[in-house]
PDB file of C-alpha atoms in Angstrom:
ATOM      1  CA  MET A  11      78.045  44.702  18.947  1.00  0.00           C
ATOM      2  CA  ALA A  12      80.284  41.976  20.388  1.00  0.00           C
ATOM      3  CA  SER A  13      81.297  40.746  16.925  1.00  0.00           C
ATOM      4  CA  GLU A  14      82.628  44.159  15.899  1.00  0.00           C
ATOM      5  CA  ARG A  15      86.312  44.976  15.981  1.00  0.00           C
ATOM      6  CA  ILE A  16      87.608  46.640  19.137  1.00  0.00           C
ATOM      7  CA  PHE A  17      88.393  49.695  17.021  1.00  0.00           C
ATOM      8  CA  ILE A  18      84.718  50.100  16.072  1.00  0.00           C
ATOM      9  CA  GLN A  19      83.527  49.410  19.613  1.00  0.00           C
ATOM     10  CA  ALA A  20      85.871  52.090  20.946  1.00  0.00           C
ATOM     11  CA  ILE A  21      84.580  54.638  18.427  1.00  0.00           C
ATOM     12  CA  ARG A  22      80.977  53.804  19.332  1.00  0.00           C
ATOM     13  CA  ARG A  23      81.684  54.285  23.055  1.00  0.00           C
ATOM     14  CA  TYR A  24      83.437  57.588  22.474  1.00  0.00           C
ATOM     15  CA  CYS A  25      80.650  58.887  20.259  1.00  0.00           C
ATOM     16  CA  ALA A  26      77.967  57.799  22.717  1.00  0.00           C
ATOM     17  CA  ASP A  27      79.751  59.661  25.528  1.00  0.00           C
ATOM     18  CA  HIS A  28      80.181  62.846  23.477  1.00  0.00           C
ATOM     19  CA  GLY A  29      76.857  63.186  21.699  1.00  0.00           C
ATOM     20  CA  ILE A  30      78.258  62.240  18.299  1.00  0.00           C
ATOM     21  CA  ALA A  31      76.181  60.382  15.735  1.00  0.00           C
ATOM     22  CA  VAL A  32      77.985  57.379  14.282  1.00  0.00           C
ATOM     23  CA  ASP A  33      77.195  55.265  11.215  1.00  0.00           C
ATOM     24  CA  VAL A  34      79.153  52.141  10.337  1.00  0.00           C
ATOM     25  CA  HIS A  35      79.301  51.075   6.682  1.00  0.00           C
ATOM     26  CA  ALA A  36      81.177  48.707   4.363  1.00  0.00           C
ATOM     27  CA  SER A  37      81.167  45.768   6.809  1.00  0.00           C
ATOM     28  CA  GLY A  38      82.735  47.919   9.497  1.00  0.00           C
ATOM     29  CA  TRP A  39      85.555  49.420   7.433  1.00  0.00           C
ATOM     30  CA  LEU A  40      84.047  52.873   6.979  1.00  0.00           C
ATOM     31  CA  VAL A  41      82.827  54.870   9.972  1.00  0.00           C
ATOM     32  CA  ALA A  42      81.073  58.218   9.593  1.00  0.00           C
ATOM     33  CA  MET A  43      80.930  60.433  12.694  1.00  0.00           C
ATOM     34  CA  ARG A  44      78.899  63.634  12.900  1.00  0.00           C
ATOM     35  CA  ARG A  45      78.465  66.289  15.581  1.00  0.00           C
ATOM     36  CA  GLY A  46      76.423  69.249  14.381  1.00  0.00           C
ATOM     37  CA  LYS A  47      77.947  70.378  11.101  1.00  0.00           C
ATOM     38  CA  THR A  48      81.232  68.615  11.809  1.00  0.00           C
ATOM     39  CA  ARG A  49      81.688  65.289  10.012  1.00  0.00           C
ATOM     40  CA  ARG A  50      84.701  63.032  10.377  1.00  0.00           C
ATOM     41  CA  PHE A  51      85.542  59.620   8.955  1.00  0.00           C
ATOM     42  CA  ALA A  52      87.558  56.611  10.045  1.00  0.00           C
ATOM     43  CA  PHE A  53      88.587  53.973   7.517  1.00  0.00           C
ATOM     44  CA  GLY A  54      90.088  50.591   8.274  1.00  0.00           C
ATOM     45  CA  TYR A  55      92.180  51.334  11.365  1.00  0.00           C
ATOM     46  CA  ASP A  56      92.936  54.911  10.293  1.00  0.00           C
ATOM     47  CA  ILE A  57      91.207  57.412  12.564  1.00  0.00           C
ATOM     48  CA  GLY A  58      91.838  60.376  10.268  1.00  0.00           C
ATOM     49  CA  LEU A  59      94.542  62.376  12.078  1.00  0.00           C
ATOM     50  CA  ASN A  60      97.437  61.877   9.672  1.00  0.00           C
ATOM     51  CA  SER A  61      98.157  63.804   6.503  1.00  0.00           C
ATOM     52  CA  ALA A  62      97.739  61.962   3.211  1.00  0.00           C
ATOM     53  CA  ILE A  63     101.495  61.837   2.567  1.00  0.00           C
ATOM     54  CA  ALA A  64     102.335  60.598   6.083  1.00  0.00           C
ATOM     55  CA  HIS A  65      99.660  57.920   5.759  1.00  0.00           C
ATOM     56  CA  ARG A  66     101.013  56.774   2.384  1.00  0.00           C
ATOM     57  CA  LEU A  67     104.610  56.729   3.578  1.00  0.00           C
ATOM     58  CA  ALA A  68     103.724  54.671   6.647  1.00  0.00           C
ATOM     59  CA  ASN A  69     101.717  52.176   4.590  1.00  0.00           C
ATOM     60  CA  ASP A  70     104.662  51.668   2.209  1.00  0.00           C
ATOM     61  CA  LYS A  71     107.450  49.717   3.928  1.00  0.00           C
ATOM     62  CA  SER A  72     110.059  50.629   1.327  1.00  0.00           C
ATOM     63  CA  ALA A  73     109.185  54.339   1.391  1.00  0.00           C
ATOM     64  CA  THR A  74     109.262  54.345   5.197  1.00  0.00           C
ATOM     65  CA  ALA A  75     112.733  52.811   5.252  1.00  0.00           C
ATOM     66  CA  GLU A  76     113.999  55.304   2.659  1.00  0.00           C
ATOM     67  CA  ALA A  77     112.539  58.294   4.533  1.00  0.00           C
ATOM     68  CA  LEU A  78     113.981  57.145   7.859  1.00  0.00           C
ATOM     69  CA  ALA A  79     117.402  56.567   6.303  1.00  0.00           C
ATOM     70  CA  LEU A  80     117.370  60.118   4.913  1.00  0.00           C
ATOM     71  CA  GLU A  81     116.911  61.435   8.465  1.00  0.00           C
ATOM     72  CA  GLY A  82     119.525  59.128   9.946  1.00  0.00           C
ATOM     73  CA  VAL A  83     116.988  57.107  11.938  1.00  0.00           C
ATOM     74  CA  PRO A  84     118.241  53.510  12.304  1.00  0.00           C
ATOM     75  CA  CYS A  85     115.904  51.081  10.563  1.00  0.00           C
ATOM     76  CA  ILE A  86     115.706  47.670   8.901  1.00  0.00           C
ATOM     77  CA  PRO A  87     116.282  48.071   5.124  1.00  0.00           C
ATOM     78  CA  HIS A  88     113.363  47.181   2.835  1.00  0.00           C
ATOM     79  CA  HIS A  89     114.266  46.773  -0.845  1.00  0.00           C
ATOM     80  CA  LEU A  90     111.310  47.287  -3.186  1.00  0.00           C
ATOM     81  CA  PHE A  91     110.441  45.060  -6.156  1.00  0.00           C
ATOM     82  CA  LEU A  92     107.409  45.746  -8.326  1.00  0.00           C
ATOM     83  CA  ASN A  93     105.247  42.973  -9.725  1.00  0.00           C
ATOM     84  CA  PRO A  94     106.431  42.090 -13.272  1.00  0.00           C
ATOM     85  CA  LYS A  95     102.757  41.939 -14.301  1.00  0.00           C
ATOM     86  CA  LEU A  96     102.888  45.740 -14.252  1.00  0.00           C
ATOM     87  CA  GLY A  97     104.898  45.533 -17.496  1.00  0.00           C
ATOM     88  CA  LYS A  98     108.510  45.683 -18.652  1.00  0.00           C
ATOM     89  CA  ASN A  99     108.450  49.457 -19.001  1.00  0.00           C
ATOM     90  CA  VAL A 100     107.649  49.737 -15.285  1.00  0.00           C
ATOM     91  CA  VAL A 101     109.637  46.879 -13.808  1.00  0.00           C
ATOM     92  CA  GLY A 102     112.566  46.299 -16.149  1.00  0.00           C
ATOM     93  CA  PRO A 103     114.318  43.002 -16.916  1.00  0.00           C
ATOM     94  CA  THR A 104     116.779  42.715 -14.014  1.00  0.00           C
ATOM     95  CA  TRP A 105     114.461  42.300 -11.030  1.00  0.00           C
ATOM     96  CA  ARG A 106     115.119  38.602 -10.382  1.00  0.00           C
ATOM     97  CA  GLY A 107     118.871  39.073 -10.627  1.00  0.00           C
ATOM     98  CA  ALA A 108     118.671  41.841  -8.051  1.00  0.00           C
ATOM     99  CA  MET A 109     116.655  39.563  -5.756  1.00  0.00           C
ATOM    100  CA  LEU A 110     119.247  36.792  -6.090  1.00  0.00           C
ATOM    101  CA  GLU A 111     122.014  39.270  -5.317  1.00  0.00           C
ATOM    102  CA  LEU A 112     120.283  40.171  -2.057  1.00  0.00           C
ATOM    103  CA  LEU A 113     119.749  36.502  -1.204  1.00  0.00           C
ATOM    104  CA  HIS A 114     123.359  35.548  -1.881  1.00  0.00           C
ATOM    105  CA  GLY A 115     124.576  38.601   0.003  1.00  0.00           C
ATOM    106  CA  HIS A 116     122.847  37.436   3.188  1.00  0.00           C
ATOM    107  CA  PRO A 117     123.784  33.803   3.957  1.00  0.00           C
ATOM    108  CA  GLN A 118     121.589  33.890   7.066  1.00  0.00           C
ATOM    109  CA  GLY A 119     118.588  34.453   4.794  1.00  0.00           C
ATOM    110  CA  VAL A 120     116.196  37.222   3.790  1.00  0.00           C
ATOM    111  CA  VAL A 121     112.583  38.038   4.549  1.00  0.00           C
ATOM    112  CA  VAL A 122     110.090  38.494   1.712  1.00  0.00           C
ATOM    113  CA  LYS A 123     106.769  40.241   2.373  1.00  0.00           C
ATOM    114  CA  PRO A 124     104.219  42.538   0.706  1.00  0.00           C
ATOM    115  CA  ASN A 125     105.271  46.172   0.504  1.00  0.00           C
ATOM    116  CA  GLU A 126     101.921  47.132   1.987  1.00  0.00           C
ATOM    117  CA  GLY A 127      99.924  45.263   4.595  1.00  0.00           C
ATOM    118  CA  THR A 128      99.888  44.338   8.264  1.00  0.00           C
ATOM    119  CA  SER A 129      99.619  41.442  10.709  1.00  0.00           C
ATOM    120  CA  GLY A 130     102.462  39.381   9.273  1.00  0.00           C
ATOM    121  CA  ARG A 131     100.440  37.818   6.461  1.00  0.00           C
ATOM    122  CA  SER A 132     102.391  36.387   3.517  1.00  0.00           C
ATOM    123  CA  VAL A 133     105.738  36.869   5.245  1.00  0.00           C
ATOM    124  CA  PHE A 134     108.430  34.359   4.298  1.00  0.00           C
ATOM    125  CA  LYS A 135     111.909  33.617   5.608  1.00  0.00           C
ATOM    126  CA  VAL A 136     114.018  32.530   2.641  1.00  0.00           C
ATOM    127  CA  THR A 137     117.454  30.879   2.437  1.00  0.00           C
ATOM    128  CA  THR A 138     117.452  29.173  -0.995  1.00  0.00           C
ATOM    129  CA  GLU A 139     116.582  30.147  -4.562  1.00  0.00           C
ATOM    130  CA  ALA A 140     113.687  27.682  -4.563  1.00  0.00           C
ATOM    131  CA  GLU A 141     112.276  29.225  -1.388  1.00  0.00           C
ATOM    132  CA  LEU A 142     112.759  32.676  -2.887  1.00  0.00           C
ATOM    133  CA  ASP A 143     110.836  31.789  -6.040  1.00  0.00           C
ATOM    134  CA  HIS A 144     108.005  30.301  -3.985  1.00  0.00           C
ATOM    135  CA  ALA A 145     107.771  33.333  -1.696  1.00  0.00           C
ATOM    136  CA  VAL A 146     107.925  35.801  -4.570  1.00  0.00           C
ATOM    137  CA  GLY A 147     105.200  33.912  -6.439  1.00  0.00           C
ATOM    138  CA  GLU A 148     102.958  33.892  -3.383  1.00  0.00           C
ATOM    139  CA  VAL A 149     103.376  37.595  -2.639  1.00  0.00           C
ATOM    140  CA  PHE A 150     103.106  38.724  -6.260  1.00  0.00           C
ATOM    141  CA  SER A 151      99.885  36.702  -6.617  1.00  0.00           C
ATOM    142  CA  MET A 152      98.182  39.191  -4.281  1.00  0.00           C
ATOM    143  CA  SER A 153     100.330  42.328  -4.285  1.00  0.00           C
ATOM    144  CA  ALA A 154     101.633  44.961  -6.698  1.00  0.00           C
ATOM    145  CA  GLY A 155     104.962  45.072  -4.891  1.00  0.00           C
ATOM    146  CA  LEU A 156     107.102  43.235  -2.377  1.00  0.00           C
ATOM    147  CA  VAL A 157     110.052  44.082  -0.186  1.00  0.00           C
ATOM    148  CA  ILE A 158     113.101  42.028   0.708  1.00  0.00           C
ATOM    149  CA  SER A 159     114.919  42.621   3.988  1.00  0.00           C
ATOM    150  CA  PRO A 160     117.945  40.896   5.453  1.00  0.00           C
ATOM    151  CA  TYR A 161     116.909  38.326   8.020  1.00  0.00           C
ATOM    152  CA  VAL A 162     118.081  39.445  11.438  1.00  0.00           C
ATOM    153  CA  ALA A 163     117.838  37.728  14.801  1.00  0.00           C
ATOM    154  CA  ILE A 164     115.433  40.002  16.643  1.00  0.00           C
ATOM    155  CA  GLU A 165     116.155  39.908  20.348  1.00  0.00           C
ATOM    156  CA  ASP A 166     113.173  42.046  21.379  1.00  0.00           C
ATOM    157  CA  GLU A 167     110.342  43.859  19.627  1.00  0.00           C
ATOM    158  CA  VAL A 168     108.425  46.767  21.140  1.00  0.00           C
ATOM    159  CA  ARG A 169     105.410  48.668  19.826  1.00  0.00           C
ATOM    160  CA  VAL A 170     104.991  52.327  20.721  1.00  0.00           C
ATOM    161  CA  VAL A 171     101.666  54.068  20.083  1.00  0.00           C
ATOM    162  CA  LEU A 172     102.271  57.800  19.740  1.00  0.00           C
ATOM    163  CA  LEU A 173      99.907  60.747  19.593  1.00  0.00           C
ATOM    164  CA  ASP A 174     101.698  64.031  18.838  1.00  0.00           C
ATOM    165  CA  ASP A 175     104.995  62.640  20.200  1.00  0.00           C
ATOM    166  CA  VAL A 176     103.319  61.456  23.412  1.00  0.00           C
ATOM    167  CA  PRO A 177     103.605  57.694  24.103  1.00  0.00           C
ATOM    168  CA  LEU A 178     100.133  56.459  25.020  1.00  0.00           C
ATOM    169  CA  VAL A 179     100.924  52.739  24.881  1.00  0.00           C
ATOM    170  CA  VAL A 180     104.276  50.924  25.025  1.00  0.00           C
ATOM    171  CA  TYR A 181     104.413  47.143  25.041  1.00  0.00           C
ATOM    172  CA  GLY A 182     106.762  44.339  24.147  1.00  0.00           C
ATOM    173  CA  LYS A 183     105.796  41.425  21.948  1.00  0.00           C
ATOM    174  CA  GLN A 184     106.532  38.145  23.691  1.00  0.00           C
ATOM    175  CA  ARG A 185     107.157  35.740  20.846  1.00  0.00           C
ATOM    176  CA  GLY A 186     105.588  32.281  20.796  1.00  0.00           C
ATOM    177  CA  ARG A 187     106.908  29.346  18.772  1.00  0.00           C
ATOM    178  CA  ASP A 188     106.949  31.305  15.528  1.00  0.00           C
ATOM    179  CA  TRP A 189     110.110  33.218  14.487  1.00  0.00           C
ATOM    180  CA  ARG A 190     107.971  36.311  13.961  1.00  0.00           C
ATOM    181  CA  HIS A 191     106.829  38.744  16.661  1.00  0.00           C
ATOM    182  CA  ASN A 192     103.432  39.410  15.058  1.00  0.00           C
ATOM    183  CA  LEU A 193     100.520  39.284  17.476  1.00  0.00           C
ATOM    184  CA  ASP A 194      98.487  37.375  14.875  1.00  0.00           C
ATOM    185  CA  ALA A 195     101.258  34.752  14.835  1.00  0.00           C
ATOM    186  CA  GLY A 196     100.880  34.033  18.546  1.00  0.00           C
ATOM    187  CA  ALA A 197     103.002  36.708  20.187  1.00  0.00           C
ATOM    188  CA  LYS A 198     101.611  38.213  23.390  1.00  0.00           C
ATOM    189  CA  PRO A 199     101.642  41.912  24.345  1.00  0.00           C
ATOM    190  CA  VAL A 200     103.344  42.784  27.641  1.00  0.00           C
ATOM    191  CA  LEU A 201     103.204  46.392  28.872  1.00  0.00           C
ATOM    192  CA  LEU A 202     106.614  47.933  29.551  1.00  0.00           C
ATOM    193  CA  GLU A 203     107.258  49.631  32.856  1.00  0.00           C
ATOM    194  CA  SER A 204     109.366  52.779  33.112  1.00  0.00           C
ATOM    195  CA  GLY A 205     113.024  52.088  32.586  1.00  0.00           C
ATOM    196  CA  GLU A 206     115.933  52.135  30.159  1.00  0.00           C
ATOM    197  CA  VAL A 207     114.289  49.952  27.516  1.00  0.00           C
ATOM    198  CA  ARG A 208     111.043  51.896  27.461  1.00  0.00           C
ATOM    199  CA  THR A 209     112.893  55.219  27.311  1.00  0.00           C
ATOM    200  CA  ALA A 210     115.079  54.092  24.402  1.00  0.00           C
ATOM    201  CA  CYS A 211     112.137  52.727  22.439  1.00  0.00           C
ATOM    202  CA  VAL A 212     110.010  55.845  22.929  1.00  0.00           C
ATOM    203  CA  LYS A 213     112.886  58.112  21.889  1.00  0.00           C
ATOM    204  CA  LEU A 214     113.451  56.146  18.685  1.00  0.00           C
ATOM    205  CA  ALA A 215     109.719  56.001  17.911  1.00  0.00           C
ATOM    206  CA  ILE A 216     109.415  59.785  18.270  1.00  0.00           C
ATOM    207  CA  GLU A 217     112.368  60.273  15.910  1.00  0.00           C
ATOM    208  CA  ALA A 218     110.717  57.970  13.374  1.00  0.00           C
ATOM    209  CA  ALA A 219     107.337  59.712  13.638  1.00  0.00           C
ATOM    210  CA  ARG A 220     108.937  63.111  13.152  1.00  0.00           C
ATOM    211  CA  ALA A 221     110.920  61.842  10.156  1.00  0.00           C
ATOM    212  CA  ILE A 222     107.730  61.189   8.165  1.00  0.00           C
ATOM    213  CA  GLY A 223     105.536  63.782   9.879  1.00  0.00           C
ATOM    214  CA  ILE A 224     102.983  61.385  11.312  1.00  0.00           C
ATOM    215  CA  ALA A 225     100.730  62.371  14.232  1.00  0.00           C
ATOM    216  CA  PHE A 226      99.034  59.130  15.359  1.00  0.00           C
ATOM    217  CA  ALA A 227     100.767  55.838  14.710  1.00  0.00           C
ATOM    218  CA  SER A 228     102.030  52.592  16.144  1.00  0.00           C
ATOM    219  CA  ILE A 229     105.753  52.174  15.600  1.00  0.00           C
ATOM    220  CA  ASP A 230     107.537  48.840  15.871  1.00  0.00           C
ATOM    221  CA  VAL A 231     111.139  48.968  17.054  1.00  0.00           C
ATOM    222  CA  VAL A 232     113.410  45.948  17.358  1.00  0.00           C
ATOM    223  CA  ARG A 233     116.659  45.146  19.133  1.00  0.00           C
ATOM    224  CA  VAL A 234     119.282  43.514  16.936  1.00  0.00           C
ATOM    225  CA  ASP A 235     122.803  42.869  18.235  1.00  0.00           C
ATOM    226  CA  ALA A 236     121.951  44.999  21.294  1.00  0.00           C
ATOM    227  CA  ASP A 237     120.981  48.037  19.175  1.00  0.00           C
ATOM    228  CA  TRP A 238     117.456  49.373  18.624  1.00  0.00           C
ATOM    229  CA  CYS A 239     116.150  50.200  15.136  1.00  0.00           C
ATOM    230  CA  VAL A 240     112.784  50.795  13.491  1.00  0.00           C
ATOM    231  CA  LEU A 241     111.068  47.858  11.811  1.00  0.00           C
ATOM    232  CA  GLU A 242     107.970  49.650  10.507  1.00  0.00           C
ATOM    233  CA  ILE A 243     105.436  52.412  11.105  1.00  0.00           C
ATOM    234  CA  ASN A 244     101.691  51.761  11.061  1.00  0.00           C
ATOM    235  CA  SER A 245      99.351  54.652  10.243  1.00  0.00           C
ATOM    236  CA  GLY A 246      96.372  52.538  11.249  1.00  0.00           C
ATOM    237  CA  VAL A 247      96.554  51.881  14.982  1.00  0.00           C
ATOM    238  CA  MET A 248      95.284  48.356  15.657  1.00  0.00           C
ATOM    239  CA  MET A 249      95.066  47.158  19.266  1.00  0.00           C
ATOM    240  CA  GLU A 250      92.719  44.178  19.051  1.00  0.00           C
ATOM    241  CA  SER A 251      95.034  41.779  20.915  1.00  0.00           C
ATOM    242  CA  LEU A 252      96.044  44.321  23.545  1.00  0.00           C
ATOM    243  CA  ALA A 253      92.374  45.097  24.273  1.00  0.00           C
ATOM    244  CA  LYS A 254      91.829  41.538  25.515  1.00  0.00           C
ATOM    245  CA  LEU A 255      94.271  42.247  28.360  1.00  0.00           C
ATOM    246  CA  HIS A 256      93.977  46.015  28.860  1.00  0.00           C
ATOM    247  CA  PRO A 257      90.624  47.240  27.508  1.00  0.00           C
ATOM    248  CA  GLU A 258      90.650  50.479  29.534  1.00  0.00           C
ATOM    249  CA  LEU A 259      94.057  51.488  28.179  1.00  0.00           C
ATOM    250  CA  VAL A 260      92.987  50.831  24.602  1.00  0.00           C
ATOM    251  CA  GLN A 261      89.765  52.824  25.043  1.00  0.00           C
ATOM    252  CA  ALA A 262      91.680  55.714  26.617  1.00  0.00           C
ATOM    253  CA  THR A 263      94.118  55.740  23.691  1.00  0.00           C
ATOM    254  CA  TYR A 264      91.395  55.906  21.064  1.00  0.00           C
ATOM    255  CA  ASP A 265      89.568  58.506  23.194  1.00  0.00           C
ATOM    256  CA  ALA A 266      92.647  60.736  23.158  1.00  0.00           C
ATOM    257  CA  ALA A 267      92.968  60.424  19.394  1.00  0.00           C
ATOM    258  CA  LEU A 268      89.274  61.150  18.856  1.00  0.00           C
ATOM    259  CA  ASP A 269      89.538  64.197  21.118  1.00  0.00           C
ATOM    260  CA  ARG A 270      92.099  65.484  18.610  1.00  0.00           C
ATOM    261  CA  VAL A 271      89.875  64.569  15.678  1.00  0.00           C
ATOM    262  CA  PHE A 272      86.984  66.658  17.025  1.00  0.00           C
ATOM    263  CA  ALA A 273      89.087  69.475  18.464  1.00  0.00           C
ATOM    264  CA  GLY A 274      89.687  70.897  14.988  1.00  0.00           C
ATOM    265  CA  ARG A 275      92.729  70.778  12.769  1.00  0.00           C
TER     266      ARG A 275
END
């Protein structure tokens, strides 16, 4: 159906070509696929290739940053703060003071965003205490936790889609008027040709994927002060915007992942 997400359309095409029965439930967020006695599921944008722990690490920005730092993979720090509504025994009394310390330690500002989530929603650049309180209130109104990162001037952002350390898609995000590089915020995907930038980004993405043991993921790497580092890892591989420009590439990428899904584990 034309109104369905590209992700669902790609699964339907693959299943139709391979004799696999497919049922879509929960307004398109749960997909059941069956071939003979083999049943597989996709949920959200997760196609089912990653282990539970890799999936959870990738969906938690703070945990991702901690895991990458342990392996010496350069990344943007993400400091975790839990929602005080969880209770004093969980959160403790010093959370706002710690936030202010981060703010005052970065005169250029900080970025406040949900610890989990995608597409740049509820992401705030903050330079004052008033802005901090507003951003924290907004994020905590819909999230159990938030992360604070130092604001950095991102020169370039590149997304690498990996399957078992093989780069299937590599594209830059051409920023619009917004300070963010999110595709939902108006950035445009531009495929990267072979060259020094693509090679550096793929190498870093592979190191990041290996650090958390993830098989199929999209990894965002950014260039700050001429150096590349990891911004985040996404266990759910979303390519809705890219599919408008390169539908065959997107279909081929999901096909390769689904081949792995049905090849056995």
